[in-house]
Short mmCIF file of C-alpha atoms and ligand atoms in Angstrom, two decimals:
data_model
loop_
_atom_site.label_atom_id
_atom_site.label_comp_id
_atom_site.label_asym_id
_atom_site.label_seq_id
_atom_site.Cartn_x
_atom_site.Cartn_y
_atom_site.Cartn_z
CA MET A 80 -25.54 -49.19 -18.52
CA LYS A 81 -27.97 -47.62 -16.00
CA ARG A 82 -27.21 -44.00 -15.03
CA ASN A 83 -28.80 -41.74 -13.09
CA ILE A 84 -28.87 -38.22 -12.80
CA THR A 85 -29.37 -35.90 -9.91
CA ILE A 86 -31.48 -32.73 -10.12
CA GLU A 87 -31.80 -30.30 -7.19
CA TYR A 88 -34.37 -27.82 -5.84
CA GLU A 89 -35.58 -25.92 -2.97
CA GLU A 90 -38.94 -26.40 -1.49
CA PHE A 91 -40.76 -24.27 0.93
CA ASN A 92 -43.74 -25.06 3.09
CA ASP A 93 -45.92 -21.64 2.29
CA ILE A 94 -44.71 -18.24 0.61
CA GLN A 95 -43.72 -16.67 4.45
CA MET A 96 -41.03 -18.62 4.02
CA LEU A 97 -39.59 -17.35 0.86
CA SER A 98 -37.46 -14.93 1.15
CA ASN A 99 -38.66 -11.00 1.05
CA GLU A 100 -37.53 -10.54 -2.53
CA ASP A 101 -39.14 -13.55 -3.66
CA GLN A 102 -42.50 -13.42 -1.73
CA LYS A 103 -42.61 -9.43 -3.79
CA LEU A 104 -42.67 -11.66 -6.83
CA VAL A 105 -44.50 -13.92 -6.11
CA LEU A 106 -47.03 -11.40 -5.24
CA ALA A 107 -46.40 -9.31 -8.58
CA ALA A 108 -46.77 -12.30 -10.08
CA ARG A 109 -50.45 -13.30 -9.27
CA GLN A 110 -50.97 -9.23 -9.77
CA THR A 111 -50.07 -10.48 -13.34
CA LEU A 112 -52.71 -13.23 -13.79
CA LEU A 113 -55.00 -9.84 -14.44
CA TYR A 114 -53.52 -9.88 -17.97
CA SER A 115 -54.20 -13.41 -18.72
CA TYR A 116 -56.41 -13.82 -22.05
CA SER A 117 -57.62 -17.12 -21.87
CA PRO A 118 -61.21 -17.47 -22.91
CA TYR A 119 -60.90 -21.06 -23.87
CA SER A 120 -58.47 -22.59 -21.28
CA ASN A 121 -59.82 -20.78 -18.59
CA PHE A 122 -56.43 -21.20 -17.05
CA ARG A 123 -54.61 -17.85 -16.12
CA VAL A 124 -50.88 -17.66 -15.74
CA GLY A 125 -48.81 -15.26 -14.65
CA ALA A 126 -45.00 -14.90 -14.85
CA VAL A 127 -42.24 -12.29 -14.07
CA VAL A 128 -39.21 -11.44 -15.22
CA LEU A 129 -36.54 -9.91 -12.38
CA LEU A 130 -33.58 -8.07 -14.15
CA ASP A 131 -30.27 -8.29 -12.29
CA ASP A 132 -31.06 -4.05 -11.70
CA GLY A 133 -34.31 -4.60 -9.79
CA THR A 134 -36.63 -3.86 -12.58
CA ILE A 135 -39.91 -6.60 -12.77
CA ILE A 136 -41.50 -7.23 -16.24
CA GLN A 137 -44.96 -8.91 -16.16
CA GLY A 138 -46.10 -11.34 -18.80
CA ALA A 139 -49.74 -13.72 -19.22
CA ASN A 140 -51.13 -16.20 -21.29
CA GLN A 141 -52.06 -15.03 -24.63
CA GLU A 142 -54.84 -17.08 -26.06
CA ASN A 143 -56.32 -17.33 -29.68
CA VAL A 144 -58.76 -19.46 -31.40
CA SER A 145 -56.73 -20.63 -33.42
CA TYR A 146 -54.79 -22.33 -30.15
CA PRO A 147 -51.07 -22.87 -31.68
CA SER A 148 -50.82 -19.18 -31.93
CA GLY A 149 -51.56 -18.35 -28.03
CA LEU A 150 -48.21 -17.92 -26.48
CA CYS A 151 -47.27 -18.88 -22.45
CA ALA A 152 -46.53 -16.72 -20.18
CA GLU A 153 -43.44 -17.50 -19.04
CA ARG A 154 -42.29 -16.82 -22.94
CA VAL A 155 -44.36 -13.57 -22.92
CA ALA A 156 -42.50 -12.11 -20.00
CA LEU A 157 -38.91 -13.72 -21.01
CA PHE A 158 -39.20 -11.90 -24.57
CA THR A 159 -40.95 -8.81 -23.17
CA ALA A 160 -37.77 -8.79 -20.85
CA CYS A 161 -35.34 -9.64 -23.68
CA CYS A 162 -36.56 -6.61 -25.54
CA ASP A 163 -36.35 -4.36 -22.65
CA ALA A 164 -32.88 -5.70 -21.02
CA LYS A 165 -30.34 -3.91 -22.85
CA GLN A 166 -27.06 -3.72 -20.45
CA ARG A 167 -29.47 -5.70 -17.59
CA LYS A 168 -29.22 -9.73 -17.11
CA VAL A 169 -32.42 -11.83 -16.55
CA ALA A 170 -31.90 -13.20 -13.18
CA LYS A 171 -35.34 -14.92 -11.96
CA LEU A 172 -38.90 -15.71 -13.45
CA VAL A 173 -41.55 -16.48 -10.80
CA ILE A 174 -45.27 -18.01 -12.05
CA ALA A 175 -48.38 -17.96 -11.06
CA ALA A 176 -51.15 -20.05 -12.06
CA GLU A 177 -55.35 -19.37 -11.46
CA LYS A 178 -58.21 -21.83 -11.97
CA ASN A 179 -61.70 -21.08 -10.72
CA GLU A 180 -60.01 -18.39 -9.05
CA GLN A 181 -58.08 -20.60 -6.86
CA TYR A 182 -54.28 -20.57 -7.34
CA VAL A 183 -53.01 -23.62 -8.27
CA GLU A 184 -49.75 -25.26 -8.76
CA VAL A 185 -47.99 -25.14 -12.41
CA CYS A 186 -45.10 -26.34 -14.42
CA PRO A 187 -43.54 -24.73 -17.55
CA CYS A 188 -43.81 -26.34 -20.52
CA GLY A 189 -41.08 -27.68 -22.10
CA SER A 190 -41.21 -25.31 -24.93
CA CYS A 191 -40.65 -22.19 -22.33
CA LEU A 192 -38.35 -24.64 -20.64
CA GLN A 193 -36.13 -24.51 -24.35
CA VAL A 194 -36.61 -20.78 -24.02
CA MET A 195 -35.38 -20.30 -20.45
CA ILE A 196 -32.33 -22.59 -21.41
CA ASP A 197 -31.28 -19.99 -23.94
CA THR A 198 -31.62 -17.33 -21.72
CA GLU A 199 -29.49 -18.04 -19.48
CA LYS A 200 -26.81 -18.91 -22.84
CA ARG A 201 -27.81 -15.08 -23.43
CA TYR A 202 -26.87 -13.18 -20.20
CA LYS A 203 -24.15 -15.79 -19.09
CA LYS A 204 -26.30 -16.29 -15.50
CA GLU A 205 -27.83 -18.72 -14.19
CA LEU A 206 -31.66 -18.14 -13.77
CA GLU A 207 -33.65 -18.98 -10.69
CA VAL A 208 -37.42 -19.88 -11.19
CA ILE A 209 -39.88 -20.01 -8.21
CA ILE A 210 -43.16 -22.18 -9.42
CA PRO A 211 -46.35 -22.93 -7.17
CA LEU A 212 -46.40 -26.80 -6.24
CA PRO A 213 -49.61 -28.39 -5.05
CA GLN A 214 -50.99 -26.84 -1.26
CA GLY A 215 -49.40 -23.80 -1.10
CA ARG A 216 -46.07 -24.54 -1.77
CA PHE A 217 -43.20 -23.37 -3.72
CA ALA A 218 -40.27 -25.11 -5.77
CA LYS A 219 -36.95 -23.22 -6.38
CA ILE A 220 -34.96 -24.34 -9.34
CA LYS A 221 -31.42 -22.40 -9.67
CA GLY A 222 -30.10 -23.51 -12.57
CA MET A 223 -32.06 -24.99 -16.15
CA LYS A 224 -29.58 -27.68 -15.74
CA ASN A 225 -31.64 -28.90 -12.52
CA PHE A 226 -34.72 -28.38 -14.80
CA LEU A 227 -34.47 -29.94 -18.38
CA PRO A 228 -31.10 -31.77 -17.78
CA PHE A 229 -31.96 -32.99 -21.54
CA ALA A 230 -32.51 -30.02 -23.32
CA PHE A 231 -32.06 -29.64 -27.10
CA LYS A 232 -28.33 -28.25 -27.32
CA SER A 233 -27.43 -26.40 -31.15
CA PHE A 234 -24.35 -28.39 -32.97
N1 THU B 7 -49.58 -21.98 -20.18
C1 THU B 7 -48.62 -21.36 -19.48
O1 THU B 7 -48.87 -19.99 -19.49
N2 THU B 7 -47.63 -21.65 -19.44
C2 THU B 7 -47.66 -22.82 -18.45
O2 THU B 7 -46.63 -22.66 -18.24
C3 THU B 7 -48.46 -23.85 -18.85
C4 THU B 7 -49.45 -23.21 -19.52
C5 THU B 7 -50.67 -22.01 -20.90
C6 THU B 7 -51.14 -21.89 -22.28
C7 THU B 7 -52.57 -21.99 -21.78
O3 THU B 7 -53.04 -20.68 -22.48
C8 THU B 7 -53.09 -22.41 -21.08
O4 THU B 7 -52.14 -22.40 -20.13
C9 THU B 7 -53.56 -23.93 -20.88
O5 THU B 7 -52.66 -24.83 -21.44
#
């Protein structure tokens, strides 16, 4: 039997089409690229987490000469946010990437998607994720069911 899964996301042609709050978060994610340590890939990734009281928490990819010991920007930001969140909930994650001094598109890796799924479970709140697409466009994905419908779930 053939089955279909439909996922939904919003697409924005340029940064100005985003809400004021989301534009601010994209700019904050771009500023966070400064803290990327990526001498091995030369691919800088910055991520910001928005908590539900408006607090912004930063993360950037941190590489290591022993490659698997590094960590993606999304997980640096999410784990930092979880340590600091206290009663607040993780609401949004916004990502930026840079290669050869140009902003480029990026999609979170599968491991980061699994961490995002646990973040929703932990805070009992849908996570909104904004990622940069090619040609200066953006995608906003509301809820991880729209990002990784075939996630690993524990038994
Ligand atoms: N990277 C991230 O930080 N986030 C992503 O969404 C994709 C990949 C990092 C890992 C590594 O430091 C570099 O980008 C190249 O893969």
